[in-house]
Every structure is written in structure tokens, then in C-alpha cells.
Amino acid sequence: MELKNHKLECETCVSHLKGIFCELSHDQLSPITNQKVTNIYKKGQSLFVEGNHPNGIFCISTGNIKLTEQGNDGKETLIRIVTKGDILGHRSLFSEQSYHATATAMEDTRACFIDKSFIIGLIKEQPSVALKVIEKLSKDMGAAEHRLNSMHTRNVRERLAELLLLLKESHGVDEGTRTKIDLRLTREEMSTMIGTAPETLIRFISEFKEAGLIEQEGKTIFVKDEGKLLEWTGCQL
Amino acid sequence: MQTQKFTNATKLHHMGMVPIVAYLIIKGQLEIKDRKGNEDKVLPGEMIGLKEVWHHQPLDFDIDTTPGTTLLPLDKSTLARFKEVLAEF
């Protein structure tokens, strides 16, 4: 579906009820619609680059964005995937630090930019927005701590099982007997998310397929047995 | 408003997008390229993206910084404040 690059009314955005502005009324949303900058980023285009300076936050309407960090060896690690309803750039903005990662569109993605002065004024006027941002930051921190713990305490098989369950939850499309993970990730990207080599990842994906936990059609993975995947994570999620 | 220093060359803007901020060049230069591949530079004291930010219009250039460039970003809120102040004169 081709997205049209016209300014999107916040109230009619498909992700309106998932984002930080979900509790604002029509009158409170109108100034945001007037102020924001809406763009459609094609696959591979960056919203911001690691090391650059934040000027505001991005609110994702549709599509998926990958956040990547470059290591000293020049290799990129995919640290997080941001999807519709999420906000981006808030951490760097409020900590007044440079972007710690590069944000790149994984497909045609519509994102709205709201500048720093406006968002800070909005937060002062609308406590619900502040609370939603705090909630978002808290959840991000929790997820980061959990991931750090997983890297230390779980083996590769368990980390892969956990990743597949997380992707199923965030990007799963129910197809009756199986759930499609509606996200195009390369094997290299998946392997960096669980801290392993692509060859090891491929080996474990084959093992998961043989065990009936997942199916694969091209690059798309389908979760078949969620219960068994949960067992293979090594603990309850 | 705070100036921003860029130690590396980096992509600031993709051709055809609405710019999220306008830029005043303080030091260094921006390299711009249009759809036909024509290249140009934006030098200290010059600005780019002002009209497009204000009117939510696409800017038809790819924009990259050069190492050692210092910019002053001007977002829509800042431009609105300028307009209010100038209206008083």
C-alpha cells in the first residue's frame, strides 16, 4: 500500500490510541497536527544518525524502524525495532545527549516530527503526555534490563526462543493454526539481536523448524507452537 | 537555541522530504544535491529549509554535512517566536 505524504491529522492516525497523545481531546490534538512535520521514509532512509543532535521527537504512525549502533569494528548491531504508536528520540532529547543509535526505515514508514520546544511546552500543559512519556521510558528501561539479563543467563537457543515470542507479540498476525511474524529481518539483523553469529542462528532456526516450533516461507517466520517456544526460553516470560 | 557541531560527514536531509528544521550555517558547509545530480554548497551565514519548514513543503535536495560543520537549527516553534517578536517592530 503506497503511503501518501500529506500531513496527517493526529486524531485520524491509525496509531493514535497507542501513542503518548492517546488521552488528548480533539482540541488538544489540533495544535499538534498544525505544528508537526509529517514525512514518509522509504526503506533504508534514516530518520536520524548516531552521533547527531536531537531536535525533537518522532511519533511513528505506520511502518517499522530499526535502531542500530555501530561497534568499534564497524559492525552494526540491531538493538531495537520501533513500530506504529511508538515514539523515537525521546531519550536523547530529554537527556540532552546525542543520538546513541541510527534510526532507519525497514519499509515505507510514516513518522511525524514534533520539535523540542513544542513537546516540552505540551508536557507542561498536559500532564497525561508527561505520564505517557515516563511510562514509555520505564518500559524501555525494563526491556533493556531484561535483555541484559538474558544475554548473561540464557544460551543462544533460549534467547532465540525469547526473541521469536517477543516478535510474535509485537508483530504477529494470527493465521489460525500459526502466527506470522510480519517483519522482514535479515539473518544478520536477527543474529545481532541475540548476540550470536549468523551461522549459529541459521543452525538453530533449522532446529526450531525440525521440532515444529516454527515454519519458514522465504524470509518470513511463522510461530506454530507458542507453548513449546515458551518452554525453550528456559523460564516464564 | 543551541548550535550543533558535526565532526563527521552525515546525512541531514533526504530529497523530497519536508525538513524537520531549517539550518543556519555557522561554520563549515553543507553539500546539497538536486534530482539531476547538480551539486552546490551552503556556506556560513546562509540558511536552508526556512520556507519549507514554515509551510510544510518538501525540500528537493539531499543535504550532507562536511566534517567540522557547525549549524544552528531553527525549528518551527523558534520561527514562530521570531515572527511574534518581529511583528512588534
Short mmCIF file of C-alpha atoms in Angstrom, two decimals:
data_model
loop_
_atom_site.label_atom_id
_atom_site.label_comp_id
_atom_site.label_asym_id
_atom_site.label_seq_id
_atom_site.Cartn_x
_atom_site.Cartn_y
_atom_site.Cartn_z
CA MET A 1 0.00 0.00 0.00
CA GLU A 2 1.52 3.27 -1.05
CA LEU A 3 1.50 5.91 1.64
CA LYS A 4 0.74 9.47 0.66
CA ASN A 5 2.95 12.17 2.11
CA HIS A 6 0.31 14.58 3.25
CA LYS A 7 0.04 15.97 6.73
CA LEU A 8 -1.85 13.51 8.87
CA GLU A 9 -4.43 14.58 11.44
CA CYS A 10 -3.38 13.14 14.78
CA GLU A 11 -6.92 12.14 15.58
CA THR A 12 -7.26 10.03 12.43
CA CYS A 13 -3.87 8.36 12.75
CA VAL A 14 -4.16 4.55 12.97
CA SER A 15 -1.76 4.63 15.92
CA HIS A 16 -3.40 7.48 17.78
CA LEU A 17 -4.69 5.34 20.63
CA LYS A 18 -1.36 3.57 21.07
CA GLY A 19 0.84 6.62 21.47
CA ILE A 20 1.69 9.23 24.07
CA PHE A 21 -1.13 11.52 22.92
CA CYS A 22 -3.87 8.95 23.34
CA GLU A 23 -5.59 10.79 26.18
CA LEU A 24 -5.76 14.18 24.48
CA SER A 25 -9.03 15.58 23.17
CA HIS A 26 -9.68 16.88 19.67
CA ASP A 27 -9.00 20.48 20.77
CA GLN A 28 -5.74 19.43 22.41
CA LEU A 29 -4.61 17.45 19.37
CA SER A 30 -5.25 20.21 16.82
CA PRO A 31 -2.19 22.31 17.77
CA ILE A 32 -0.02 19.19 17.46
CA THR A 33 -1.39 18.50 13.98
CA ASN A 34 -0.61 22.09 12.98
CA GLN A 35 2.87 22.07 14.47
CA LYS A 36 4.26 18.69 13.48
CA VAL A 37 6.18 17.73 10.34
CA THR A 38 4.97 14.54 8.63
CA ASN A 39 7.17 12.54 6.28
CA ILE A 40 7.17 9.15 4.65
CA TYR A 41 10.55 7.50 4.91
CA LYS A 42 11.31 4.89 2.28
CA LYS A 43 13.10 1.69 3.19
CA GLY A 44 16.72 2.46 4.02
CA GLN A 45 16.22 6.17 4.70
CA SER A 46 17.30 7.39 8.10
CA LEU A 47 15.25 9.49 10.49
CA PHE A 48 18.39 10.34 12.44
CA VAL A 49 22.00 9.22 12.56
CA GLU A 50 24.05 8.04 15.54
CA GLY A 51 26.01 10.92 17.00
CA ASN A 52 23.75 13.65 15.61
CA HIS A 53 21.88 16.06 17.84
CA PRO A 54 18.18 15.67 18.69
CA ASN A 55 15.83 18.49 17.73
CA GLY A 56 12.59 16.85 18.82
CA ILE A 57 10.81 13.53 18.90
CA PHE A 58 9.37 11.31 16.19
CA CYS A 59 5.97 9.71 16.51
CA ILE A 60 5.58 6.62 14.33
CA SER A 61 2.26 6.34 12.53
CA THR A 62 2.85 3.31 10.32
CA GLY A 63 5.76 1.06 9.44
CA ASN A 64 8.80 -0.27 11.28
CA ILE A 65 12.09 1.34 12.13
CA LYS A 66 15.29 -0.35 13.23
CA LEU A 67 17.64 1.22 15.73
CA THR A 68 21.25 0.23 15.11
CA GLU A 69 24.52 1.01 16.85
CA GLN A 70 27.90 0.76 15.22
CA GLY A 71 30.63 -1.07 17.09
CA ASN A 72 34.33 -0.24 17.09
CA ASP A 73 34.81 -2.97 14.47
CA GLY A 74 32.39 -1.19 12.15
CA LYS A 75 29.70 -3.85 12.55
CA GLU A 76 26.12 -2.80 13.15
CA THR A 77 24.06 -4.22 15.97
CA LEU A 78 20.28 -4.06 15.77
CA ILE A 79 19.28 -3.04 19.25
CA ARG A 80 15.56 -2.43 18.91
CA ILE A 81 12.67 -2.28 16.46
CA VAL A 82 10.24 0.58 16.76
CA THR A 83 6.75 0.27 15.34
CA LYS A 84 3.49 2.19 14.95
CA GLY A 85 2.41 4.05 18.06
CA ASP A 86 5.97 4.29 19.40
CA ILE A 87 7.98 7.44 19.83
CA LEU A 88 11.64 7.86 18.90
CA GLY A 89 14.37 10.18 20.02
CA HIS A 90 12.82 10.96 23.39
CA ARG A 91 15.67 9.53 25.40
CA SER A 92 18.34 11.64 23.69
CA LEU A 93 16.10 14.70 23.77
CA PHE A 94 15.37 14.66 27.49
CA SER A 95 18.90 13.61 28.48
CA GLU A 96 20.34 16.26 26.12
CA GLN A 97 22.72 13.73 24.62
CA SER A 98 23.49 12.90 21.02
CA TYR A 99 21.56 10.09 19.40
CA HIS A 100 23.04 6.79 20.61
CA ALA A 101 21.77 4.91 17.55
CA THR A 102 20.78 5.35 13.92
CA ALA A 103 17.06 5.02 13.09
CA THR A 104 16.39 3.55 9.65
CA ALA A 105 13.09 2.75 7.99
CA MET A 106 12.67 -1.01 7.33
CA GLU A 107 9.81 -0.33 4.89
CA ASP A 108 7.71 2.69 3.86
CA THR A 109 7.18 4.38 7.22
CA ARG A 110 5.14 7.44 8.11
CA ALA A 111 6.61 9.43 11.00
CA CYS A 112 5.70 12.79 12.48
CA PHE A 113 8.33 15.06 13.97
CA ILE A 114 7.50 17.38 16.86
CA ASP A 115 10.15 19.91 17.83
CA LYS A 116 11.68 20.15 21.28
CA SER A 117 10.19 23.49 22.33
CA PHE A 118 6.71 22.38 21.42
CA ILE A 119 6.89 18.98 23.08
CA ILE A 120 8.27 20.44 26.31
CA GLY A 121 5.53 23.08 26.33
CA LEU A 122 2.97 20.36 25.70
CA ILE A 123 4.30 18.25 28.56
CA LYS A 124 4.00 21.23 30.91
CA GLU A 125 0.42 21.88 29.83
CA GLN A 126 -0.79 18.28 29.56
CA PRO A 127 0.32 16.05 32.42
CA SER A 128 -1.11 12.99 30.65
CA VAL A 129 1.55 13.37 27.95
CA ALA A 130 4.28 13.58 30.60
CA LEU A 131 2.95 10.45 32.27
CA LYS A 132 2.86 8.60 28.98
CA VAL A 133 6.46 9.56 28.25
CA ILE A 134 7.50 8.40 31.73
CA GLU A 135 5.61 5.16 31.16
CA LYS A 136 7.40 4.68 27.85
CA LEU A 137 10.82 5.37 29.36
CA SER A 138 10.10 2.97 32.22
CA LYS A 139 9.07 0.19 29.86
CA ASP A 140 12.13 0.80 27.68
CA MET A 141 14.37 0.57 30.74
CA GLY A 142 12.70 -2.61 31.90
CA ALA A 143 13.09 -4.19 28.48
CA ALA A 144 16.76 -3.18 28.34
CA GLU A 145 17.47 -4.66 31.78
CA HIS A 146 15.67 -7.85 30.86
CA ARG A 147 17.66 -8.12 27.66
CA LEU A 148 20.94 -7.60 29.50
CA ASN A 149 19.96 -10.35 31.92
CA SER A 150 19.06 -12.66 29.04
CA MET A 151 22.44 -12.13 27.42
CA HIS A 152 24.13 -13.25 30.63
CA THR A 153 21.89 -16.04 31.82
CA ARG A 154 20.37 -17.65 28.72
CA ASN A 155 22.03 -19.66 25.98
CA VAL A 156 21.55 -18.92 22.29
CA ARG A 157 18.66 -21.35 21.84
CA GLU A 158 16.80 -19.77 24.75
CA ARG A 159 17.50 -16.25 23.51
CA LEU A 160 16.21 -17.12 20.05
CA ALA A 161 13.03 -18.62 21.52
CA GLU A 162 12.53 -15.47 23.57
CA LEU A 163 13.14 -13.21 20.56
CA LEU A 164 10.61 -15.11 18.44
CA LEU A 165 8.00 -14.80 21.19
CA LEU A 166 8.66 -11.06 21.53
CA LEU A 167 8.39 -10.56 17.77
CA LYS A 168 5.21 -12.60 17.72
CA GLU A 169 3.75 -10.34 20.40
CA SER A 170 4.79 -7.09 18.70
CA HIS A 171 4.40 -8.02 15.03
CA GLY A 172 2.33 -11.21 15.00
CA VAL A 173 -0.56 -11.69 12.58
CA ASP A 174 -2.87 -14.54 13.53
CA GLU A 175 -3.41 -17.05 10.72
CA GLY A 176 -5.39 -19.63 12.65
CA THR A 177 -3.00 -22.51 13.19
CA ARG A 178 0.06 -20.30 13.15
CA THR A 179 1.11 -16.70 13.67
CA LYS A 180 3.01 -14.83 11.01
CA ILE A 181 5.79 -12.54 12.24
CA ASP A 182 5.05 -9.63 9.95
CA LEU A 183 8.53 -8.18 9.87
CA ARG A 184 11.35 -8.53 7.36
CA LEU A 185 14.55 -9.16 9.28
CA THR A 186 17.75 -10.42 7.72
CA ARG A 187 19.58 -13.26 9.42
CA GLU A 188 22.41 -10.86 10.22
CA GLU A 189 19.98 -8.49 11.97
CA MET A 190 18.35 -11.30 13.95
CA SER A 191 21.73 -12.69 14.96
CA THR A 192 22.90 -9.34 16.36
CA MET A 193 19.69 -9.06 18.38
CA ILE A 194 20.54 -12.23 20.27
CA GLY A 195 24.31 -11.80 20.27
CA THR A 196 25.38 -14.65 18.05
CA ALA A 197 26.84 -15.32 14.62
CA PRO A 198 24.52 -15.65 11.61
CA GLU A 199 25.69 -19.22 11.03
CA THR A 200 24.70 -20.19 14.57
CA LEU A 201 21.33 -18.51 14.16
CA ILE A 202 20.65 -20.40 10.93
CA ARG A 203 21.53 -23.66 12.64
CA PHE A 204 19.12 -23.00 15.49
CA ILE A 205 16.34 -21.86 13.17
CA SER A 206 16.64 -25.21 11.40
CA GLU A 207 16.45 -26.95 14.77
CA PHE A 208 13.32 -24.99 15.69
CA LYS A 209 11.73 -25.91 12.35
CA GLU A 210 12.53 -29.60 12.78
CA ALA A 211 10.99 -29.50 16.26
CA GLY A 212 7.78 -28.00 14.83
CA LEU A 213 8.04 -24.74 16.75
CA ILE A 214 8.20 -22.54 13.66
CA GLU A 215 7.77 -22.59 9.89
CA GLN A 216 9.55 -20.51 7.34
CA GLU A 217 8.47 -19.25 3.92
CA GLY A 218 11.21 -17.24 2.29
CA LYS A 219 12.37 -14.77 4.90
CA THR A 220 9.09 -14.86 6.83
CA ILE A 221 8.84 -16.84 10.03
CA PHE A 222 5.62 -18.30 11.38
CA VAL A 223 5.22 -19.34 15.03
CA LYS A 224 3.42 -22.66 15.30
CA ASP A 225 3.87 -23.83 18.87
CA GLU A 226 3.96 -20.90 21.28
CA GLY A 227 3.77 -23.13 24.34
CA LYS A 228 6.83 -25.11 23.39
CA LEU A 229 8.69 -21.93 22.43
CA LEU A 230 7.96 -20.62 25.91
CA GLU A 231 9.42 -23.80 27.39
CA TRP A 232 12.53 -23.35 25.28
CA THR A 233 13.13 -19.86 26.66
CA GLY A 234 14.12 -21.55 29.88
CA CYS A 235 11.70 -19.64 32.09
CA GLN A 236 8.29 -17.97 32.19
CA LEU A 237 8.07 -14.58 30.39
CA MET B 1 18.59 27.55 20.61
CA GLN B 2 21.92 25.81 20.63
CA THR B 3 24.45 25.34 17.88
CA GLN B 4 25.31 21.80 16.81
CA LYS B 5 28.76 20.64 15.79
CA PHE B 6 29.25 17.80 13.35
CA THR B 7 32.64 16.10 13.49
CA ASN B 8 31.81 13.69 10.67
CA ALA B 9 30.07 13.95 7.33
CA THR B 10 26.47 12.92 7.86
CA LYS B 11 23.15 12.88 6.06
CA LEU B 12 20.92 15.72 7.29
CA HIS B 13 18.04 15.57 4.86
CA HIS B 14 16.64 13.25 2.18
CA MET B 15 15.48 14.81 -1.07
CA GLY B 16 11.70 15.20 -1.31
CA MET B 17 11.07 15.22 2.44
CA VAL B 18 9.69 18.10 4.44
CA PRO B 19 12.64 19.33 6.55
CA ILE B 20 12.16 18.99 10.30
CA VAL B 21 14.23 22.10 10.99
CA ALA B 22 15.84 24.86 8.96
CA TYR B 23 19.58 25.39 9.30
CA LEU B 24 21.73 28.47 9.60
CA ILE B 25 25.33 27.61 8.73
CA ILE B 26 27.75 28.98 11.32
CA LYS B 27 30.95 27.24 10.26
CA GLY B 28 31.93 24.79 7.56
CA GLN B 29 29.46 23.98 4.79
CA LEU B 30 26.59 21.81 3.70
CA GLU B 31 26.72 19.89 0.46
CA ILE B 32 23.47 19.73 -1.43
CA LYS B 33 22.47 17.72 -4.49
CA ASP B 34 19.30 18.01 -6.54
CA ARG B 35 17.38 15.38 -8.55
CA LYS B 36 19.50 15.98 -11.64
CA GLY B 37 22.69 15.38 -9.69
CA ASN B 38 23.72 19.03 -9.65
CA GLU B 39 25.78 19.84 -6.58
CA ASP B 40 26.15 23.04 -4.63
CA LYS B 41 27.28 24.27 -1.25
CA VAL B 42 25.60 26.20 1.52
CA LEU B 43 28.14 28.42 3.24
CA PRO B 44 28.44 30.22 6.61
CA GLY B 45 25.82 32.90 7.04
CA GLU B 46 23.41 31.19 4.65
CA MET B 47 20.26 29.32 5.54
CA ILE B 48 18.40 26.38 4.08
CA GLY B 49 14.92 24.97 4.62
CA LEU B 50 13.31 28.08 6.12
CA LYS B 51 10.36 28.36 3.74
CA GLU B 52 9.85 24.61 3.62
CA VAL B 53 9.70 24.17 7.40
CA TRP B 54 7.25 27.04 7.79
CA HIS B 55 4.91 25.95 5.01
CA HIS B 56 5.38 22.18 5.42
CA GLN B 57 6.75 21.80 1.90
CA PRO B 58 9.25 19.27 0.57
CA LEU B 59 12.84 20.35 0.03
CA ASP B 60 14.19 18.82 -3.15
CA PHE B 61 17.82 18.39 -2.15
CA ASP B 62 19.88 15.76 -0.43
CA ILE B 63 21.81 17.56 2.30
CA ASP B 64 25.02 16.32 3.90
CA THR B 65 27.26 18.00 6.43
CA THR B 66 31.02 18.14 6.00
CA PRO B 67 33.37 17.39 8.91
CA GLY B 68 33.80 20.36 11.23
CA THR B 69 30.50 21.98 10.35
CA THR B 70 28.58 23.97 12.97
CA LEU B 71 24.90 24.63 12.42
CA LEU B 72 22.12 26.47 14.20
CA PRO B 73 18.88 24.51 13.83
CA LEU B 74 15.70 26.58 13.61
CA ASP B 75 12.56 24.61 14.33
CA LYS B 76 9.01 25.74 13.70
CA SER B 77 8.48 26.86 17.31
CA THR B 78 11.56 29.10 17.11
CA LEU B 79 10.44 30.57 13.78
CA ALA B 80 7.00 31.26 15.27
CA ARG B 81 8.62 33.15 18.16
CA PHE B 82 10.73 35.19 15.71
CA LYS B 83 7.57 36.08 13.83
CA GLU B 84 5.86 37.24 17.04
CA VAL B 85 8.83 39.37 18.06
CA LEU B 86 9.24 40.90 14.59
CA ALA B 87 5.54 41.75 14.47
CA GLU B 88 6.09 44.08 17.43
CA PHE B 89 8.51 46.27 15.47
#
